[in-house]
Amino acid sequence: YTRIVNDLLANDEDLKKAGLVPMNPEGYDIFNNTADAILLCKLVHRVNPNVIDPRAINMDNTDDYKIYENANLAVNSAKVMGCVFPDQNKYTNSYAEFLGFTPMLQKREQLLLDFIYQVLRVYFTRTVNVKVNPKLQQLAKENEQPNDLTRLSPDDMLRRWFNRHLKDGGSPRTVDNYTDSLKD
């Protein structure tokens, strides 16, 4: 993830000035450089500039309260973009705590990676829709109108594309999910 985040945020002057990018992909920079949640906010903003006003990000003198605000801003904005997170209320009282912005929560690294994965997933699947890529209309089933495809999620579109190629290649297999269905 570090290399992709570096590429996406390479031109962000605020992050460069703060020494948050570029990050070493071989070390723990991805965890250390997200400690104040600025990088997370900037990543969400880069993926979808409409969900975070950069002026809302606490950039200077980030005390615990401002870090907490940044973390909540990042997670809530990511949810607006379509990111899906487990029910954090089972674990904590806020998204910031859920992401690990408190010493009380274990597994902070996995939660941060999950967060970054969700944001990058939105970034990489943003063009998997009929409006952006009209050729996907070819994936309509017999009883469907091409406009029916606009209701499908990017995951559903990719699964349909995958199955179409399996069928065209003569395979009897189909993919229902990206885990068990792909096992040999």
GROMACS .gro file of C-alpha atoms in nm:
model
  184
    1TYR     CA    1   0.000   0.000   0.000
    2THR     CA    2   0.285   0.236   0.078
    3ARG     CA    3   0.400   0.262  -0.282
    4ILE     CA    4   0.049   0.339  -0.406
    5VAL     CA    5  -0.008   0.600  -0.134
    6ASN     CA    6   0.331   0.754  -0.217
    7ASP     CA    7   0.231   0.777  -0.585
    8LEU     CA    8  -0.109   0.929  -0.508
    9LEU     CA    9   0.025   1.187  -0.262
   10ALA     CA   10   0.365   1.258  -0.418
   11ASN     CA   11   0.269   1.612  -0.520
   12ASP     CA   12   0.107   1.716  -0.193
   13GLU     CA   13   0.322   2.005  -0.069
   14ASP     CA   14   0.177   1.997   0.285
   15LEU     CA   15   0.273   1.631   0.328
   16LYS     CA   16   0.616   1.681   0.177
   17LYS     CA   17   0.680   1.981   0.403
   18ALA     CA   18   0.574   1.776   0.707
   19GLY     CA   19   0.800   1.490   0.601
   20LEU     CA   20   0.510   1.248   0.567
   21VAL     CA   21   0.582   1.161   0.204
   22PRO     CA   22   0.756   0.988   0.048
   23MET     CA   23   0.739   0.693   0.282
   24ASN     CA   24   0.978   0.401   0.294
   25PRO     CA   25   0.778   0.101   0.164
   26GLU     CA   26   1.007  -0.140   0.347
   27GLY     CA   27   0.955   0.002   0.695
   28TYR     CA   28   0.681   0.119   0.926
   29ASP     CA   29   0.639   0.467   0.777
   30ILE     CA   30   0.282   0.387   0.672
   31PHE     CA   31   0.197   0.345   1.041
   32ASN     CA   32   0.418   0.616   1.187
   33ASN     CA   33   0.315   0.877   0.931
   34THR     CA   34  -0.055   0.827   0.997
   35ALA     CA   35  -0.026   0.900   1.369
   36ASP     CA   36  -0.188   1.244   1.336
   37ALA     CA   37  -0.438   1.126   1.067
   38ILE     CA   38  -0.334   1.409   0.833
   39LEU     CA   39  -0.209   1.164   0.573
   40LEU     CA   40  -0.537   0.969   0.595
   41CYS     CA   41  -0.740   1.286   0.538
   42LYS     CA   42  -0.518   1.382   0.245
   43LEU     CA   43  -0.555   1.034   0.095
   44VAL     CA   44  -0.934   1.050   0.115
   45HIS     CA   45  -0.927   1.400  -0.035
   46ARG     CA   46  -0.702   1.281  -0.318
   47VAL     CA   47  -0.935   0.993  -0.401
   48ASN     CA   48  -1.244   1.215  -0.391
   49PRO     CA   49  -1.184   1.591  -0.356
   50ASN     CA   50  -1.555   1.649  -0.291
   51VAL     CA   51  -1.571   1.479   0.048
   52ILE     CA   52  -1.308   1.671   0.248
   53ASP     CA   53  -1.244   2.041   0.239
   54PRO     CA   54  -0.866   2.059   0.297
   55ARG     CA   55  -0.919   2.360   0.524
   56ALA     CA   56  -1.096   2.128   0.770
   57ILE     CA   57  -0.782   1.919   0.824
   58ASN     CA   58  -0.592   2.014   1.138
   59MET     CA   59  -0.243   2.058   0.996
   60ASP     CA   60  -0.049   2.239   1.268
   61ASN     CA   61   0.023   2.166   1.632
   62THR     CA   62  -0.184   1.852   1.631
   63ASP     CA   63  -0.269   1.781   1.992
   64ASP     CA   64  -0.474   1.475   2.087
   65TYR     CA   65  -0.804   1.653   2.026
   66LYS     CA   66  -0.705   1.766   1.675
   67ILE     CA   67  -0.573   1.419   1.591
   68TYR     CA   68  -0.905   1.276   1.704
   69GLU     CA   69  -1.089   1.525   1.481
   70ASN     CA   70  -0.869   1.436   1.184
   71ALA     CA   71  -0.932   1.065   1.233
   72ASN     CA   72  -1.307   1.114   1.255
   73LEU     CA   73  -1.296   1.338   0.948
   74ALA     CA   74  -1.103   1.075   0.751
   75VAL     CA   75  -1.329   0.783   0.846
   76ASN     CA   76  -1.659   0.968   0.809
   77SER     CA   77  -1.552   1.106   0.471
   78ALA     CA   78  -1.437   0.763   0.357
   79LYS     CA   79  -1.778   0.625   0.448
   80VAL     CA   80  -1.940   0.894   0.233
   81MET     CA   81  -1.729   0.766  -0.060
   82GLY     CA   82  -1.863   0.416  -0.009
   83CYS     CA   83  -1.601   0.260   0.215
   84VAL     CA   84  -1.741  -0.009   0.441
   85PHE     CA   85  -1.607  -0.063   0.790
   86PRO     CA   86  -1.708  -0.322   1.050
   87ASP     CA   87  -1.947  -0.208   1.319
   88GLN     CA   88  -1.704  -0.007   1.528
   89ASN     CA   89  -1.960   0.042   1.807
   90LYS     CA   90  -1.886  -0.311   1.923
   91TYR     CA   91  -1.536  -0.198   2.009
   92THR     CA   92  -1.528   0.173   2.081
   93ASN     CA   93  -1.728   0.492   2.108
   94SER     CA   94  -1.591   0.665   1.799
   95TYR     CA   95  -1.436   0.604   1.462
   96ALA     CA   96  -1.113   0.762   1.579
   97GLU     CA   97  -1.082   0.506   1.856
   98PHE     CA   98  -1.185   0.234   1.612
   99LEU     CA   99  -0.900   0.328   1.382
  100GLY     CA  100  -0.661   0.303   1.672
  101PHE     CA  101  -0.616   0.664   1.773
  102THR     CA  102  -0.610   0.565   2.135
  103PRO     CA  103  -0.354   0.355   2.323
  104MET     CA  104  -0.633   0.131   2.456
  105LEU     CA  105  -0.703  -0.043   2.125
  106GLN     CA  106  -0.495  -0.334   2.001
  107LYS     CA  107  -0.429  -0.419   1.634
  108ARG     CA  108  -0.399  -0.058   1.520
  109GLU     CA  109  -0.184  -0.161   1.225
  110GLN     CA  110  -0.446  -0.397   1.082
  111LEU     CA  111  -0.721  -0.139   1.122
  112LEU     CA  112  -0.513   0.124   0.942
  113LEU     CA  113  -0.437  -0.118   0.660
  114ASP     CA  114  -0.807  -0.202   0.634
  115PHE     CA  115  -0.889   0.168   0.617
  116ILE     CA  116  -0.628   0.234   0.348
  117TYR     CA  117  -0.745  -0.072   0.154
  118GLN     CA  118  -1.104   0.054   0.152
  119VAL     CA  119  -1.001   0.400   0.030
  120LEU     CA  120  -0.776   0.255  -0.242
  121ARG     CA  121  -1.053   0.017  -0.345
  122VAL     CA  122  -1.278   0.315  -0.410
  123TYR     CA  123  -0.998   0.479  -0.607
  124PHE     CA  124  -0.929   0.180  -0.829
  125THR     CA  125  -1.291   0.086  -0.894
  126ARG     CA  126  -1.423   0.436  -0.962
  127THR     CA  127  -1.427   0.375  -1.338
  128VAL     CA  128  -1.600   0.037  -1.317
  129ASN     CA  129  -1.943   0.163  -1.415
  130VAL     CA  130  -2.147   0.202  -1.730
  131LYS     CA  131  -2.145   0.581  -1.720
  132VAL     CA  132  -1.766   0.602  -1.734
  133ASN     CA  133  -1.711   0.288  -1.940
  134PRO     CA  134  -2.008   0.232  -2.178
  135LYS     CA  135  -1.854  -0.091  -2.312
  136LEU     CA  136  -1.962  -0.255  -1.987
  137GLN     CA  137  -2.317  -0.255  -2.126
  138GLN     CA  138  -2.215  -0.572  -2.305
  139LEU     CA  139  -2.234  -0.747  -1.969
  140ALA     CA  140  -2.613  -0.709  -1.951
  141LYS     CA  141  -2.791  -1.041  -1.913
  142GLU     CA  142  -3.072  -1.151  -2.146
  143ASN     CA  143  -3.355  -1.002  -1.942
  144GLU     CA  144  -3.173  -0.680  -1.854
  145GLN     CA  145  -3.164  -0.344  -2.018
  146PRO     CA  146  -2.819  -0.184  -2.038
  147ASN     CA  147  -2.938   0.087  -1.796
  148ASP     CA  148  -3.004  -0.182  -1.532
  149LEU     CA  149  -2.629  -0.213  -1.499
  150THR     CA  150  -2.606   0.133  -1.342
  151ARG     CA  151  -2.746  -0.019  -1.021
  152LEU     CA  152  -2.462  -0.270  -0.987
  153SER     CA  153  -2.170  -0.207  -0.755
  154PRO     CA  154  -1.817  -0.210  -0.896
  155ASP     CA  155  -1.763  -0.550  -0.731
  156ASP     CA  156  -2.072  -0.690  -0.902
  157MET     CA  157  -1.960  -0.548  -1.237
  158LEU     CA  158  -1.612  -0.698  -1.197
  159ARG     CA  159  -1.761  -1.034  -1.098
  160ARG     CA  160  -1.986  -1.026  -1.404
  161TRP     CA  161  -1.690  -0.935  -1.626
  162PHE     CA  162  -1.485  -1.217  -1.473
  163ASN     CA  163  -1.764  -1.471  -1.530
  164ARG     CA  164  -1.815  -1.353  -1.888
  165HIS     CA  165  -1.448  -1.422  -1.962
  166LEU     CA  166  -1.464  -1.761  -1.793
  167LYS     CA  167  -1.767  -1.853  -2.004
  168ASP     CA  168  -1.613  -1.720  -2.326
  169GLY     CA  169  -1.301  -1.925  -2.248
  170GLY     CA  170  -1.508  -2.242  -2.215
  171SER     CA  171  -1.480  -2.281  -1.840
  172PRO     CA  172  -1.779  -2.425  -1.651
  173ARG     CA  173  -1.673  -2.238  -1.336
  174THR     CA  174  -1.828  -1.917  -1.212
  175VAL     CA  175  -1.711  -1.670  -0.952
  176ASP     CA  176  -1.952  -1.577  -0.674
  177ASN     CA  177  -1.689  -1.414  -0.456
  178TYR     CA  178  -1.319  -1.340  -0.464
  179THR     CA  179  -1.218  -1.592  -0.200
  180ASP     CA  180  -1.371  -1.942  -0.212
  181SER     CA  181  -1.475  -1.921  -0.577
  182LEU     CA  182  -1.116  -1.865  -0.687
  183LYS     CA  183  -0.965  -2.153  -0.494
  184ASP     CA  184  -0.847  -2.457  -0.688
   0.00000   0.00000   0.00000
